[in-house]
């Protein structure tokens, strides 16, 4: 049974998961564990990085036990992670200096306002492809350096490492021997020039961040290290790394420009492949790196390992990076599955998240009730960190079922806005949307999504697209799959949801939604 599996580590916002895939891309074993969320102040969200590592290691071992697999049975490890979540740790002890600041956290929004007022927004977007927002890692890192006692002085002495969660997991898996990231995660930091494919000294200077903090850069697919034997009973190649949304796009085999996927998780993230050149959006979407694949056989193994093992003083690849870059347009919805969790935990109107479908289906429509789940502000295409959640249209006839249906519609409506913006920015309008994530299992939500989009929504047979993408990147690096086509051939549709609404119905619903969104904007800025 040697080398019959790829182990995908899927480190998400609310849980750590591990999945073993076979050569047909079929799930053979899983493990999952939720971890604690911390909300120390309004708008702040934190994680315990040590708890993340413990939970990720535990579920990986659980998946291996469930499959009866040893380290010798696993060809490689692929890692995918919640993006933008930011942490710093001591290089010598490996201990975090503070809780990780989660991507949802809004504490640096006022700083972003100041930088925008100073005229830095356009300059930053040209280099990074990102809008100036508290969502991204750069301002979170700067905040940690300024607010954690002794952190900045220690960083300037080269004693501190910065990483997103992928870097943290690689560090832990290798016992601190490797401090690296891939271009998909680097492109979410506000510190990475997506044109030069390198950390930018200009961006670092603008945010006052020492370069010594940064991880090395290595392709998304390629052996960068081996896990310590004590982790899994023997060393396993770590051969694939990508941020969760890029990994899901890879897992959906969106390899041709114009193909797109939407992941329905804690948030909702839509990515469209735009090819080998970045596309700057005119509608406040993000231009980001999808993945970096080795450009040639000679560039893969040796260049990857050399880059990943580089010292902090000489850690990043040059503009002629040893990978071929695929770029994406991206739009993000901050609250998708999290809105359903709010119904469960905040309002208590459903006992389990899965119960929302039956409750919402018990009424034919929302009776003109709208929920704008701007609990952490609004993402693309609005980018308003001061928007707050709003429910409008309530009458004495409003029931739990109407609220549940309005919550599902809010997820689909936000995603529809993203697709409309992408179609406006892309020369090739989308003909279908591939979907994944936990909420994609909700048939009612998927039908509402197709009705609002006006194009088919396609759900794959293997729903674990994020983990499958990480497995694909790792598997290609070690020859588990021959090439991208061999990997893409494993993708199969499970169900297609065809639109049933007329264009007039669709446009009327969207117009009403936009009214509600406008009412939610700026609320937190004007107490």
Coordinates of C-alpha atoms in Angstrom, one line a residue:
X1 CA 0.0 0.0 0.0
X2 CA 3.1 2.3 0.0
X3 CA 2.5 5.8 -1.3
X4 CA -1.2 5.2 -2.0
X5 CA -2.5 8.4 -0.3
X6 CA -2.0 12.2 -0.2
X7 CA -2.6 13.8 3.2
X8 CA -4.2 17.2 2.9
X9 CA -4.1 19.4 6.0
X10 CA -7.0 21.9 5.7
X11 CA -6.6 24.5 8.5
X12 CA -9.8 26.6 8.5
X13 CA -11.2 29.5 10.4
X14 CA -13.2 27.5 12.8
X15 CA -11.8 24.0 12.6
X16 CA -8.8 22.0 11.6
X17 CA -9.3 19.1 9.2
X18 CA -7.3 16.4 7.6
X19 CA -8.3 14.2 4.6
X20 CA -6.6 11.3 2.9
X21 CA -7.2 11.1 -0.8
X22 CA -6.4 8.2 -3.1
X23 CA -5.3 8.3 -6.7
X24 CA -8.8 8.8 -8.0
X25 CA -9.3 11.9 -5.8
X26 CA -11.6 10.0 -3.6
X27 CA -11.8 10.7 0.2
X28 CA -10.6 7.7 2.1
X29 CA -10.4 9.0 5.7
X30 CA -11.0 12.3 7.5
X31 CA -10.5 13.9 10.9
X32 CA -11.9 17.3 12.1
X33 CA -11.7 19.3 15.3
X34 CA -13.2 22.7 16.1
X35 CA -11.1 25.2 18.1
X36 CA -11.9 28.2 20.2
X37 CA -12.7 31.7 18.8
X38 CA -11.8 34.7 20.8
X39 CA -13.5 38.1 20.6
X40 CA -11.7 40.4 23.1
X41 CA -13.2 43.6 21.8
X42 CA -15.9 44.5 19.3
X43 CA -14.5 44.0 15.8
X44 CA -11.6 41.9 17.1
X45 CA -11.2 38.2 16.3
X46 CA -8.2 36.1 17.6
X47 CA -7.0 32.5 17.6
X48 CA -4.6 30.6 19.8
X49 CA -1.8 29.5 17.4
X50 CA -0.7 26.6 19.7
X51 CA -4.2 25.3 19.8
X52 CA -4.4 25.4 16.0
X53 CA -1.2 23.4 15.7
X54 CA -2.3 20.8 18.3
X55 CA -5.7 20.4 16.6
X56 CA -4.2 20.1 13.2
X57 CA -1.7 17.4 14.3
X58 CA -4.4 15.5 16.1
X59 CA -6.8 15.4 13.2
X60 CA -4.0 14.3 10.8
X61 CA -3.1 11.4 13.1
X62 CA -6.8 10.6 13.4
X63 CA -7.3 10.5 9.6
X64 CA -4.3 8.1 9.3
X65 CA -5.7 5.9 12.0
X66 CA -9.1 5.8 10.3
X67 CA -7.4 4.7 7.1
X68 CA -5.1 2.3 8.8
X69 CA -2.2 4.2 7.1
X70 CA 1.4 4.7 8.2
X71 CA 3.8 7.4 7.0
X72 CA 5.1 5.0 4.4
X73 CA 1.6 4.9 2.8
X74 CA 1.5 8.7 2.2
X75 CA 3.2 10.1 -0.8
X76 CA 3.1 13.7 0.3
X77 CA 1.5 16.3 2.5
X78 CA -0.4 19.2 1.0
X79 CA -1.3 22.2 3.2
X80 CA -4.1 24.7 2.7
X81 CA -5.0 27.4 5.2
X82 CA -7.3 30.3 6.3
X83 CA -5.6 33.2 4.6
X84 CA -4.5 36.6 6.0
X85 CA -4.6 35.4 9.6
X86 CA -1.4 36.8 11.1
X87 CA 0.9 35.7 13.8
X88 CA 4.4 36.3 15.1
X89 CA 6.6 34.0 17.1
X90 CA 10.1 33.7 18.6
X91 CA 12.5 32.1 16.2
X92 CA 14.4 30.4 19.0
X93 CA 11.6 29.1 21.2
X94 CA 8.9 28.8 18.5
X95 CA 6.4 30.3 20.9
X96 CA 3.8 32.9 19.7
X97 CA 4.3 36.4 21.0
X98 CA 0.6 37.1 20.9
X99 CA -2.7 35.6 19.8
X100 CA -3.1 35.3 16.0
X101 CA -5.1 38.1 14.5
X102 CA -7.8 36.5 12.3
X103 CA -8.6 37.7 8.8
X104 CA -12.1 38.8 10.0
X105 CA -10.5 41.2 12.6
X106 CA -11.2 45.0 11.9
X107 CA -8.9 46.6 14.5
X108 CA -6.7 48.3 11.9
X109 CA -9.5 49.9 9.9
X110 CA -8.8 53.4 11.3
X111 CA -5.1 53.0 10.2
X112 CA -6.3 52.0 6.7
X113 CA -8.4 55.1 6.7
X114 CA -5.4 57.3 7.5
X115 CA -3.3 55.7 4.8
X116 CA -6.1 56.1 2.3
X117 CA -6.4 59.8 3.2
X118 CA -2.7 60.2 2.7
X119 CA -3.0 58.9 -0.8
X120 CA -1.5 55.4 -0.5
X121 CA -4.4 53.3 -1.6
X122 CA -3.9 53.5 -5.4
X123 CA -0.1 53.0 -5.1
X124 CA -0.6 49.9 -2.9
X125 CA -3.2 48.4 -5.2
X126 CA -1.0 48.8 -8.3
X127 CA 1.7 46.7 -6.7
X128 CA -0.3 44.2 -4.6
X129 CA -3.6 43.9 -6.5
X130 CA -5.3 44.4 -3.2
X131 CA -7.5 47.2 -1.8
X132 CA -6.3 49.0 1.3
X133 CA -8.3 47.2 4.0
X134 CA -7.9 45.7 7.5
X135 CA -8.7 42.3 6.0
X136 CA -5.1 41.8 4.8
X137 CA -2.0 40.7 6.8
X138 CA 0.3 43.7 6.5
X139 CA -1.6 46.1 8.8
X140 CA -2.2 43.3 11.3
X141 CA 1.5 42.6 11.4
X142 CA 2.4 46.3 11.8
X143 CA -0.2 46.5 14.7
X144 CA 1.4 43.5 16.4
X145 CA 4.9 45.0 16.2
X146 CA 3.6 48.3 17.7
X147 CA 1.4 46.8 20.4
X148 CA 3.1 43.6 21.7
X149 CA 5.7 44.7 24.3
X150 CA 9.2 44.2 22.9
X151 CA 8.0 42.8 19.6
X152 CA 9.4 45.5 17.3
X153 CA 12.8 45.6 19.0
X154 CA 13.1 41.8 18.9
X155 CA 12.0 41.9 15.2
X156 CA 14.7 44.4 14.4
X157 CA 17.2 42.0 16.0
X158 CA 16.1 39.2 13.7
X159 CA 14.6 37.2 16.6
X160 CA 10.9 37.2 15.4
X161 CA 9.2 35.3 12.6
X162 CA 6.0 36.4 10.9
X163 CA 3.7 34.0 9.1
X164 CA 0.3 33.2 7.9
X165 CA -1.1 29.8 9.1
X166 CA 0.6 27.9 6.3
X167 CA 4.0 29.1 7.5
X168 CA 3.2 28.3 11.1
X169 CA 2.3 24.7 10.2
X170 CA 5.4 24.2 8.1
X171 CA 7.5 25.6 10.9
X172 CA 5.9 23.1 13.4
X173 CA 6.0 20.1 11.1
X174 CA 9.8 20.7 10.5
X175 CA 10.7 21.6 14.0
X176 CA 11.6 25.2 13.0
X177 CA 13.9 24.1 10.2
X178 CA 11.8 25.7 7.4
X179 CA 10.1 29.2 7.4
X180 CA 8.4 29.5 4.1
X181 CA 5.2 30.4 2.2
X182 CA 3.9 30.2 -1.3
X183 CA 3.0 33.0 -3.7
X184 CA -0.8 32.5 -3.2
X185 CA -0.5 33.3 0.6
X186 CA 2.2 35.9 0.1
X187 CA -0.1 37.8 -2.3
X188 CA -2.6 38.3 0.6
X189 CA -0.2 40.2 2.8
X190 CA 0.0 43.8 1.3
X191 CA 3.8 43.1 1.3
X192 CA 4.1 41.2 -2.0
X193 CA 4.5 42.7 -5.5
X194 CA 2.4 40.5 -7.7
X195 CA 4.1 41.7 -10.8
X196 CA 7.7 41.0 -9.6
X197 CA 6.6 37.9 -7.6
X198 CA 8.7 39.0 -4.7
X199 CA 8.5 40.8 -1.3
X200 CA 8.6 44.5 -1.9
X201 CA 11.1 46.7 0.0
X202 CA 8.9 49.7 -0.9
X203 CA 5.8 48.1 0.7
X204 CA 7.8 47.0 3.7
X205 CA 9.1 50.5 4.2
X206 CA 5.7 52.0 3.9
X207 CA 4.3 49.7 6.6
X208 CA 7.5 49.9 8.7
X209 CA 8.1 46.2 8.7
X210 CA 11.6 44.6 9.0
X211 CA 12.3 42.3 6.1
X212 CA 13.9 39.8 8.5
X213 CA 10.5 38.8 9.7
X214 CA 9.4 37.4 6.4
X215 CA 9.2 33.7 5.3
X216 CA 11.0 32.4 2.2
X217 CA 9.1 32.1 -1.1
X218 CA 8.6 28.7 -2.8
X219 CA 6.3 27.4 -5.5
X220 CA 2.8 26.2 -4.5
X221 CA 3.7 22.8 -5.8
X222 CA 7.1 21.3 -5.0
X223 CA 8.9 19.5 -2.1
X224 CA 10.0 22.1 0.4
X225 CA 10.8 19.8 3.3
X226 CA 9.9 16.6 5.1
X227 CA 7.9 16.4 8.3
X228 CA 9.7 15.3 11.5
X229 CA 9.5 11.6 12.0
X230 CA 7.8 12.0 15.4
X231 CA 4.8 13.8 13.8
X232 CA 3.5 10.8 11.9
X233 CA 5.9 7.9 12.7
X234 CA 8.2 8.7 9.7
X235 CA 9.1 11.6 7.5
X236 CA 6.7 12.6 4.8
X237 CA 7.4 15.2 2.0
X238 CA 5.6 18.5 2.4
X239 CA 5.0 19.2 -1.3
X240 CA 2.0 21.6 -1.7
X241 CA 0.9 24.8 -0.1
X242 CA -1.8 27.2 -1.1
X243 CA -4.3 29.6 0.6
X244 CA -7.7 28.0 1.0
X245 CA -9.5 29.8 -1.8
X246 CA -6.8 29.3 -4.3
X247 CA -6.6 25.6 -3.3
X248 CA -10.3 25.3 -3.8
X249 CA -10.0 26.8 -7.3
X250 CA -7.3 24.3 -8.1
X251 CA -9.4 21.5 -6.6
X252 CA -12.3 22.5 -8.9
X253 CA -9.9 22.2 -11.9
X254 CA -10.4 25.8 -12.9
X255 CA -7.3 25.7 -15.1
X256 CA -8.6 27.7 -18.1
X257 CA -9.1 31.5 -18.1
X258 CA -12.7 32.4 -17.5
X259 CA -13.5 29.4 -15.2
X260 CA -14.6 30.3 -11.7
X261 CA -15.6 28.8 -8.4
X262 CA -17.4 29.9 -5.3
X263 CA -16.6 28.5 -1.9
X264 CA -19.4 28.6 0.7
X265 CA -17.7 28.4 4.0
X266 CA -17.4 30.8 7.0
X267 CA -17.2 33.4 4.3
X268 CA -17.9 33.2 0.6
X269 CA -15.1 33.5 -1.9
X270 CA -15.4 33.6 -5.6
X271 CA -12.3 33.3 -7.8
X272 CA -12.0 33.5 -11.6
X273 CA -8.9 32.3 -13.5
X274 CA -7.6 35.2 -15.6
X275 CA -4.4 33.5 -17.0
X276 CA -0.8 34.4 -16.8
X277 CA -1.1 38.2 -16.4
X278 CA -2.8 40.0 -13.5
X279 CA -6.0 41.9 -14.3
X280 CA -6.8 45.1 -12.4
X281 CA -10.5 45.3 -11.6
X282 CA -12.5 48.4 -12.2
X283 CA -15.1 47.2 -9.7
X284 CA -13.1 46.8 -6.5
X285 CA -12.4 43.2 -6.9
X286 CA -8.9 41.9 -6.0
X287 CA -6.2 40.7 -8.3
X288 CA -4.4 37.9 -6.6
X289 CA -2.1 35.0 -7.3
X290 CA -3.8 31.7 -7.8
X291 CA -0.8 29.4 -7.6
X292 CA 2.8 29.2 -8.7
X293 CA 3.8 25.9 -10.4
X294 CA 7.3 25.0 -11.3
X295 CA 8.1 26.4 -14.8
X296 CA 10.3 23.4 -15.7
X297 CA 11.7 20.2 -14.4
X298 CA 15.0 21.8 -13.6
X299 CA 13.3 24.6 -11.6
X300 CA 11.1 22.3 -9.5
X301 CA 12.9 20.3 -6.9
X302 CA 16.3 21.9 -6.5
X303 CA 15.1 25.5 -6.8
X304 CA 12.1 24.9 -4.5
X305 CA 14.2 23.4 -1.7
X306 CA 16.9 26.0 -2.0
X307 CA 14.4 28.8 -1.8
X308 CA 12.5 27.4 1.1
X309 CA 15.7 26.8 3.1
X310 CA 17.1 30.3 2.5
X311 CA 18.3 32.3 5.5
X312 CA 16.1 35.2 6.8
X313 CA 18.6 37.6 5.3
X314 CA 18.4 36.3 1.8
X315 CA 15.0 34.6 1.8
X316 CA 13.0 35.6 -1.3
X317 CA 13.0 34.7 -4.9
X318 CA 14.0 37.2 -7.5
X319 CA 11.7 38.6 -10.1
X320 CA 12.5 35.6 -12.2
X321 CA 10.9 33.3 -9.7
X322 CA 11.2 29.5 -10.4
X323 CA 7.5 29.1 -11.0
X324 CA 4.8 29.9 -13.5
X325 CA 2.1 32.1 -12.0
X326 CA -1.7 31.8 -12.6
X327 CA -3.6 34.9 -11.6
X328 CA -7.1 35.3 -10.3
X329 CA -9.8 37.9 -9.9
X330 CA -11.4 37.5 -6.4
X331 CA -14.3 38.8 -4.4
X332 CA -15.0 37.9 -0.8
X333 CA -18.1 37.9 1.3
X334 CA -17.1 38.0 5.0
X335 CA -20.3 36.3 6.4
X336 CA -21.8 33.3 4.7
X337 CA -21.9 30.1 6.8
X338 CA -21.1 32.4 9.7
X339 CA -24.5 34.0 9.2
X340 CA -26.2 30.6 9.6
X341 CA -24.0 29.9 12.7
X342 CA -25.4 33.2 14.1
X343 CA -29.0 31.9 13.6
X344 CA -27.9 28.8 15.6
X345 CA -25.7 30.3 18.3
X346 CA -26.8 34.0 18.5
X347 CA -30.6 33.8 18.0
X348 CA -31.1 30.1 18.8
X349 CA -33.7 29.6 16.1
X350 CA -32.1 26.4 14.8
X351 CA -30.4 23.6 16.8
X352 CA -28.0 22.7 14.1
X353 CA -26.7 24.6 11.1
X354 CA -28.0 21.9 8.7
X355 CA -31.6 22.6 10.0
X356 CA -31.7 25.9 8.2
X357 CA -32.6 24.4 4.8
X358 CA -35.8 22.7 6.0
X359 CA -36.9 25.8 8.0
X360 CA -36.2 28.1 5.1
X361 CA -38.0 25.8 2.6
X362 CA -41.1 25.9 4.7
X363 CA -42.0 29.3 3.3
X364 CA -42.1 30.1 -0.5
X365 CA -40.2 33.4 -0.1
X366 CA -38.9 35.9 2.5
X367 CA -42.0 38.0 2.5
X368 CA -39.7 41.0 1.6
X369 CA -37.4 40.4 4.6
X370 CA -33.7 41.1 3.9
X371 CA -30.7 40.3 6.1
X372 CA -27.5 42.2 5.3
X373 CA -25.0 40.2 7.4
X374 CA -22.4 42.9 7.7
X375 CA -21.3 41.8 11.1
X376 CA -17.7 42.5 10.3
X377 CA -18.2 45.1 7.6
X378 CA -18.7 44.5 3.9
X379 CA -16.2 43.1 1.5
X380 CA -16.1 43.3 -2.3
X381 CA -17.4 45.2 -4.1
X382 CA -18.4 47.7 -1.3
X383 CA -15.4 47.5 1.1
X384 CA -17.0 49.3 4.0
X385 CA -15.5 48.2 7.3
X386 CA -18.0 50.4 9.2
X387 CA -21.1 48.7 7.7
X388 CA -23.0 46.6 10.3
X389 CA -25.6 43.9 10.2
X390 CA -29.2 44.9 9.3
X391 CA -32.5 43.1 9.0
X392 CA -35.3 45.0 7.4
X393 CA -38.8 44.4 6.2
X394 CA -40.0 42.8 9.4
X395 CA -43.8 42.7 10.1
X396 CA -46.0 40.9 12.6
X397 CA -46.2 38.2 10.1
X398 CA -42.4 37.5 10.0
X399 CA -41.5 34.1 11.3
X400 CA -38.3 32.2 12.1
X401 CA -38.7 30.6 8.6
X402 CA -38.7 34.0 6.9
X403 CA -35.5 35.0 8.8
X404 CA -33.9 31.6 7.8
X405 CA -34.7 32.1 4.2
X406 CA -33.5 35.7 4.2
X407 CA -30.2 34.4 5.6
X408 CA -29.8 31.9 2.8
X409 CA -30.7 34.6 0.3
X410 CA -28.2 37.0 1.8
X411 CA -25.4 34.5 1.0
X412 CA -26.6 34.1 -2.6
X413 CA -27.2 37.9 -3.1
X414 CA -23.7 38.8 -1.9
X415 CA -22.2 36.2 -4.3
X416 CA -24.3 37.5 -7.2
X417 CA -22.8 40.9 -6.7
X418 CA -19.4 39.4 -7.0
X419 CA -20.1 37.6 -10.2
X420 CA -21.7 40.6 -11.8
X421 CA -18.5 42.6 -11.0
X422 CA -16.3 39.8 -12.4
X423 CA -18.3 39.6 -15.6
X424 CA -17.9 43.4 -16.0
X425 CA -14.1 43.0 -15.6
X426 CA -13.6 39.9 -17.7
X427 CA -13.8 39.6 -21.5
X428 CA -15.4 36.2 -21.1
X429 CA -18.6 36.2 -19.1
X430 CA -19.1 33.1 -16.9
X431 CA -21.2 30.3 -18.3
X432 CA -21.4 28.2 -15.2
X433 CA -20.3 28.5 -11.5
X434 CA -18.5 25.6 -9.8
X435 CA -19.3 25.5 -6.1
X436 CA -17.9 23.9 -2.9
X437 CA -17.7 24.3 0.8
X438 CA -20.0 23.2 3.6
X439 CA -23.0 25.4 2.6
X440 CA -22.8 24.1 -1.0
X441 CA -24.5 21.0 0.3
X442 CA -27.7 23.0 0.9
X443 CA -29.8 22.4 -2.2
X444 CA -32.1 25.3 -1.5
X445 CA -29.2 27.7 -1.3
X446 CA -27.7 26.4 -4.5
X447 CA -31.1 26.8 -6.4
X448 CA -31.5 30.3 -5.1
X449 CA -27.9 31.0 -6.2
X450 CA -28.7 29.7 -9.8
X451 CA -31.9 31.8 -9.9
X452 CA -30.1 35.0 -8.9
X453 CA -27.1 34.4 -11.2
X454 CA -28.9 33.3 -14.3
X455 CA -26.3 30.6 -15.0
X456 CA -26.1 27.0 -13.9
X457 CA -24.5 26.2 -10.5
X458 CA -22.5 23.0 -10.6
X459 CA -21.6 21.0 -7.5
X460 CA -18.8 18.4 -7.8
X461 CA -19.0 14.8 -6.7
X462 CA -16.1 15.4 -4.3
X463 CA -17.2 18.3 -2.2
X464 CA -13.9 18.8 -0.4
X465 CA -12.4 21.0 -3.1
X466 CA -10.1 23.0 -0.8
X467 CA -8.4 19.9 0.6
X468 CA -8.4 18.3 -2.8
X469 CA -6.6 21.3 -4.3
X470 CA -3.9 21.0 -1.6
X471 CA -3.7 17.3 -2.4
X472 CA -3.4 18.1 -6.1
X473 CA -0.6 20.5 -5.7
X474 CA 1.3 18.1 -3.5
X475 CA 0.5 15.1 -5.7
X476 CA 1.8 16.8 -8.9
X477 CA 5.1 17.6 -7.2
X478 CA 5.8 13.9 -6.3
X479 CA 4.3 12.2 -9.4
X480 CA 1.2 10.9 -7.7
X481 CA -0.7 12.4 -10.7
X482 CA 1.1 12.6 -14.0
X483 CA 0.1 16.2 -14.9
X484 CA -2.7 18.7 -14.5
X485 CA -4.9 16.9 -17.1
X486 CA -4.6 13.6 -15.3
X487 CA -5.6 15.4 -12.1
X488 CA -8.5 17.3 -13.8
X489 CA -9.9 14.1 -15.2
X490 CA -10.8 13.1 -11.7
X491 CA -13.3 16.0 -11.4
X492 CA -16.9 15.0 -11.9
X493 CA -20.2 16.9 -11.4
X494 CA -22.6 15.6 -8.8
X495 CA -25.5 18.0 -9.6
X496 CA -26.4 21.0 -11.8
X497 CA -28.8 23.6 -10.6
X498 CA -30.4 25.4 -13.5
X499 CA -31.9 28.9 -13.1
X500 CA -35.7 29.2 -13.1
X501 CA -36.3 32.9 -12.5
X502 CA -37.0 35.4 -15.3
X503 CA -34.6 38.3 -15.8
X504 CA -37.2 40.7 -14.4
X505 CA -37.6 38.6 -11.2
X506 CA -33.8 38.6 -10.8
X507 CA -33.3 42.3 -11.4
X508 CA -36.1 43.2 -9.0
X509 CA -34.7 41.1 -6.2
X510 CA -31.2 42.6 -6.7
X511 CA -32.5 46.1 -6.7
X512 CA -34.3 45.6 -3.4
X513 CA -31.2 44.0 -2.0
X514 CA -29.1 47.0 -2.9
X515 CA -31.5 49.3 -1.0
X516 CA -30.9 47.3 2.1
X517 CA -27.1 47.2 1.6
X518 CA -27.0 51.0 1.4
X519 CA -28.9 51.3 4.7
X520 CA -26.3 49.2 6.4
X521 CA -23.3 51.2 5.3
X522 CA -21.3 53.5 7.7
X523 CA -23.3 52.5 10.8
X524 CA -20.3 52.0 13.1
X525 CA -18.7 55.2 12.1
X526 CA -21.5 57.4 13.4
X527 CA -22.5 56.4 16.9

